[in-house]
PDB file of C-alpha atoms in Angstrom:
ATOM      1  CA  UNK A 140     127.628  47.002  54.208  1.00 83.00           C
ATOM      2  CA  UNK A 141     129.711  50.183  53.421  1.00 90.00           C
ATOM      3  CA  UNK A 142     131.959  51.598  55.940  1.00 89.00           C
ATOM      4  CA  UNK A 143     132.455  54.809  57.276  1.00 91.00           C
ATOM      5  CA  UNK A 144     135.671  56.093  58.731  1.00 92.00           C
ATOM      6  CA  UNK A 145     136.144  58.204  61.743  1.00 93.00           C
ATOM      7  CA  UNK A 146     139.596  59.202  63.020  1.00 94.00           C
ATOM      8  CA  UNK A 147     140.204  59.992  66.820  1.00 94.00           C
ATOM      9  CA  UNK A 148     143.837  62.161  65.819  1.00 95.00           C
ATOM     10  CA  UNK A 149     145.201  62.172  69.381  1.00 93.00           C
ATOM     11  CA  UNK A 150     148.091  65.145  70.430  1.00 90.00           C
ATOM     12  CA  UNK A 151     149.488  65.592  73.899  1.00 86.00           C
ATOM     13  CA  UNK A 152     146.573  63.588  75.221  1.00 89.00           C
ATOM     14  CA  UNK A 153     144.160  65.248  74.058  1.00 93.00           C
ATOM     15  CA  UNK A 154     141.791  64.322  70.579  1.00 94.00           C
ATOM     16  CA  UNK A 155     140.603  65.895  67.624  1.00 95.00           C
ATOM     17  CA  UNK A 156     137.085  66.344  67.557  1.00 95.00           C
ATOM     18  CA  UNK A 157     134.640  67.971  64.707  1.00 94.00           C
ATOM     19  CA  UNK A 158     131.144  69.237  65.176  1.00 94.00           C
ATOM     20  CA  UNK A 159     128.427  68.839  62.874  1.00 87.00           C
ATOM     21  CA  UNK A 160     125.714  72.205  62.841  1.00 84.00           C
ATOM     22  CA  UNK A 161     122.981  69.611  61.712  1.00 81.00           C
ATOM     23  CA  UNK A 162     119.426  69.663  63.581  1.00 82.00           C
ATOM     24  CA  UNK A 163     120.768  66.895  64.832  1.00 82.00           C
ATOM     25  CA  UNK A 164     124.559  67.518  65.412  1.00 86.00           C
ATOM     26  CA  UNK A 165     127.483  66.955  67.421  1.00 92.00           C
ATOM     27  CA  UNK A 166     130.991  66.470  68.062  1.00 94.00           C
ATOM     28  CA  UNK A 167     132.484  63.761  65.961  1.00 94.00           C
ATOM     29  CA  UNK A 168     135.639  61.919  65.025  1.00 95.00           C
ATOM     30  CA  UNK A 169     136.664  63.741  61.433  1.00 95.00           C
ATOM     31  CA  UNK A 170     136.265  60.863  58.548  1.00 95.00           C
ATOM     32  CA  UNK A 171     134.632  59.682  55.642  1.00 94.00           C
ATOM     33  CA  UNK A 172     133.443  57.314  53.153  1.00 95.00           C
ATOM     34  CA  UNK A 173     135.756  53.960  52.381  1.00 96.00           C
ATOM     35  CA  UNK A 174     135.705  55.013  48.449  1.00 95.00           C
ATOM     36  CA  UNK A 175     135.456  51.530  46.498  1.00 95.00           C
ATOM     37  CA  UNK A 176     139.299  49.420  46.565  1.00 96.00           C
ATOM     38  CA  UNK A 177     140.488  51.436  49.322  1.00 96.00           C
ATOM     39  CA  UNK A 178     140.866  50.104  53.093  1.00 95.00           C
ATOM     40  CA  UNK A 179     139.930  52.235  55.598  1.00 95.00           C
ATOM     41  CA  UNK A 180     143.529  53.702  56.244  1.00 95.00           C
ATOM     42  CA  UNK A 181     143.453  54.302  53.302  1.00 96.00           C
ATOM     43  CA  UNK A 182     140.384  56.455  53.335  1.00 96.00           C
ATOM     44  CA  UNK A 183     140.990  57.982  57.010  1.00 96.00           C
ATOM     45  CA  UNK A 184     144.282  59.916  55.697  1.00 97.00           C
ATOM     46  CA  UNK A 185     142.502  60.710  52.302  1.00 97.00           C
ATOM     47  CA  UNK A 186     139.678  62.169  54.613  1.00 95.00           C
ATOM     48  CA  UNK A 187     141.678  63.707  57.108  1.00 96.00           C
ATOM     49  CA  UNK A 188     143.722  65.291  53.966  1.00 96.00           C
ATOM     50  CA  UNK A 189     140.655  66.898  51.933  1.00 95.00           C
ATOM     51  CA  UNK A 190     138.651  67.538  55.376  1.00 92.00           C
ATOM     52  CA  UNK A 191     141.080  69.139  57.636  1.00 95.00           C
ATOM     53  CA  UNK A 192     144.508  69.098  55.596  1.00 95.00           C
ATOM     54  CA  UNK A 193     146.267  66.865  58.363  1.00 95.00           C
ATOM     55  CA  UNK A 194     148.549  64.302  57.252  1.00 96.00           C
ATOM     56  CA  UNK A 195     147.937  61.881  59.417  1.00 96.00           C
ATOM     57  CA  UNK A 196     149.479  58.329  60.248  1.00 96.00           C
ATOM     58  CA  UNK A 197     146.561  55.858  61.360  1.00 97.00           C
ATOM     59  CA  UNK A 198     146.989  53.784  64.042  1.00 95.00           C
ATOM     60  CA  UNK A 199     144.727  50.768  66.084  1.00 94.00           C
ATOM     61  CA  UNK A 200     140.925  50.239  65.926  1.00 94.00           C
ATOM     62  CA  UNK A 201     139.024  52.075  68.438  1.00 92.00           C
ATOM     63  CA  UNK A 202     136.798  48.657  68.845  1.00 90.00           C
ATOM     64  CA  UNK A 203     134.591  47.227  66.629  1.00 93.00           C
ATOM     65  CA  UNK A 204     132.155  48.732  64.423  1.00 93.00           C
ATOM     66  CA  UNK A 205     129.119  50.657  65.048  1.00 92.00           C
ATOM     67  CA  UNK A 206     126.025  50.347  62.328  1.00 92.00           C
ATOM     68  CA  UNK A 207     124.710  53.791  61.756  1.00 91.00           C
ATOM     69  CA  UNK A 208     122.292  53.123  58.996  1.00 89.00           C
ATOM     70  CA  UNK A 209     120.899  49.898  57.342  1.00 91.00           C
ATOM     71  CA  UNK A 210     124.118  50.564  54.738  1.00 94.00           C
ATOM     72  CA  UNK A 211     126.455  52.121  56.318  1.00 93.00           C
ATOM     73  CA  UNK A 212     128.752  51.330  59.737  1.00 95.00           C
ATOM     74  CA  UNK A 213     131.090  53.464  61.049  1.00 95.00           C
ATOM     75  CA  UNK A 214     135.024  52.328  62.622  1.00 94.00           C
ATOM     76  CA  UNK A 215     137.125  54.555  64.582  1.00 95.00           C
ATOM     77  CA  UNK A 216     140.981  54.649  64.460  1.00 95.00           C
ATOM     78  CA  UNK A 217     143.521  55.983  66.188  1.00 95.00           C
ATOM     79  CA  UNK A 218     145.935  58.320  64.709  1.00 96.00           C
ATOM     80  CA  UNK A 219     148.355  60.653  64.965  1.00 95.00           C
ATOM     81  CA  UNK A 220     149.773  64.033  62.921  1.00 95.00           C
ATOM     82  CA  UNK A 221     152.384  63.639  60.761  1.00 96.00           C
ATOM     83  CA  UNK A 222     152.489  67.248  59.316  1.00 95.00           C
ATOM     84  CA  UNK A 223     149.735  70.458  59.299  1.00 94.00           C
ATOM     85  CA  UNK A 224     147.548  72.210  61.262  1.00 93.00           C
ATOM     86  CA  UNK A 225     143.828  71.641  61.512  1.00 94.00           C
ATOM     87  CA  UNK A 226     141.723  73.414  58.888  1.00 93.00           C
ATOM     88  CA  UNK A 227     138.343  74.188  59.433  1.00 89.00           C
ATOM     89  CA  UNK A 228     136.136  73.540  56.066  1.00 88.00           C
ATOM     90  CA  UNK A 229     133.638  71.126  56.465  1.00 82.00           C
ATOM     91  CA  UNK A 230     131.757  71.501  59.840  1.00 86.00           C
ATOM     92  CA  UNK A 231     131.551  74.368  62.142  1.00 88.00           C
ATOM     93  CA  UNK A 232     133.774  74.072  64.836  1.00 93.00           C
ATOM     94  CA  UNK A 233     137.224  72.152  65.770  1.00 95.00           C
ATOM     95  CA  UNK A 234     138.511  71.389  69.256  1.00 94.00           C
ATOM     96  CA  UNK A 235     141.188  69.656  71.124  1.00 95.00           C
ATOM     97  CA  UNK A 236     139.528  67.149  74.554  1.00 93.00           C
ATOM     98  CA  UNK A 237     141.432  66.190  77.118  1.00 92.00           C
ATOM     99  CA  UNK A 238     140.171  63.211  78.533  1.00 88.00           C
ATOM    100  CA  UNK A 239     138.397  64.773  81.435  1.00 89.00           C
ATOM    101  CA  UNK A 240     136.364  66.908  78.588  1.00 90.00           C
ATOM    102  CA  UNK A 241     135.205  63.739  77.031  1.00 89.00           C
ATOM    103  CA  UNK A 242     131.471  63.943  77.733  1.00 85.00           C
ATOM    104  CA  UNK A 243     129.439  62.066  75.793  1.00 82.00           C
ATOM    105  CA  UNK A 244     126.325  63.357  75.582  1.00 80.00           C
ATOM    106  CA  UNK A 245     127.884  66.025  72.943  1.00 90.00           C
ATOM    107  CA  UNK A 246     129.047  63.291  70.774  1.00 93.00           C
ATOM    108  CA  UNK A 247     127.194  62.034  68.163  1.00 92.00           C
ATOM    109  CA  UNK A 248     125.228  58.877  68.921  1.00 90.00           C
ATOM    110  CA  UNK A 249     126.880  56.348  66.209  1.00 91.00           C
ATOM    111  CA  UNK A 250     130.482  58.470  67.884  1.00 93.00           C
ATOM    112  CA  UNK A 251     130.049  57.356  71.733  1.00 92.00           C
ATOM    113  CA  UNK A 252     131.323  53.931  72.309  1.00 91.00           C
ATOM    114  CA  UNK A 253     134.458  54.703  70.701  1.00 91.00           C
ATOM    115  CA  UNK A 254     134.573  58.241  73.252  1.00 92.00           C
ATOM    116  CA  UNK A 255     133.969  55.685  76.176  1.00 88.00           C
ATOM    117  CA  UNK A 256     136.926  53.665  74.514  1.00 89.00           C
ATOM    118  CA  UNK A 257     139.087  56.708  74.140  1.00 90.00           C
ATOM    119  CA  UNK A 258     138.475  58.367  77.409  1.00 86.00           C
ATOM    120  CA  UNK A 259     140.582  55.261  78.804  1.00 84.00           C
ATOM    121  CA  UNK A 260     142.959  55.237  76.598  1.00 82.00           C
ATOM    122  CA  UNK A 261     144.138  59.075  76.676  1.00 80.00           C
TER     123      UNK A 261
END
């Protein structure tokens, strides 16, 4: 199974989230694709580099992952910003969430157990 990579970037307790215009859309953790002989921190600061031009240093596993297709599962990190502000060029809209904010009906279904995870963490 291929992995997907989201990244919960967290500043002054409060977290990075990305929504997606699709029919179907929703706030999500920015991320990616694990490209083929990269690990996923690897592929969470690539992503977060080419997505929202963050450098970013990844930190602990959200929990484990969550299948999202019969091919692909998706894993949440933490992280936090090295350098750079967020960029907007792949999805719509970019916000900051406190952890009061963290509702998670907006979220993306595959997204919400790792919000639940988050919320008591922040």
């Amino acid at each position: 199974m291929k992995t997907v990579v989201g990244v919960a970037v967290v500043a002054d307790n409060r977290v990075l989230a990305a929504y997606r215009p699709d029919p179907d859309g929703g706030w999500e953790f920015p991320g990616g694709k694990v490209e083929p002989g990269e690990t996923d921190e690897q592929a969470a600061v690539r992503e977060l580099r080419e997505e929202l031009d963050l450098e970013i240093k990844v930190g602990a596993s959200l929990g484990p992952a969550v299948n999202i297709s019969p091919e692909y599962q998706l894993h949440v990190y933490l992280a936090t910003v090295v350098s750079g502000d967020p960029v907007l060029r792949e999805h719509s809209e970019l916000r900051w969430f406190a952890a009061p904010e963290l509702d998670e009906a907006g979220w993306l279904v595959p997204d919400r157990p790792f919000v639940r995870e988050l919320r008591g963490r922040l």
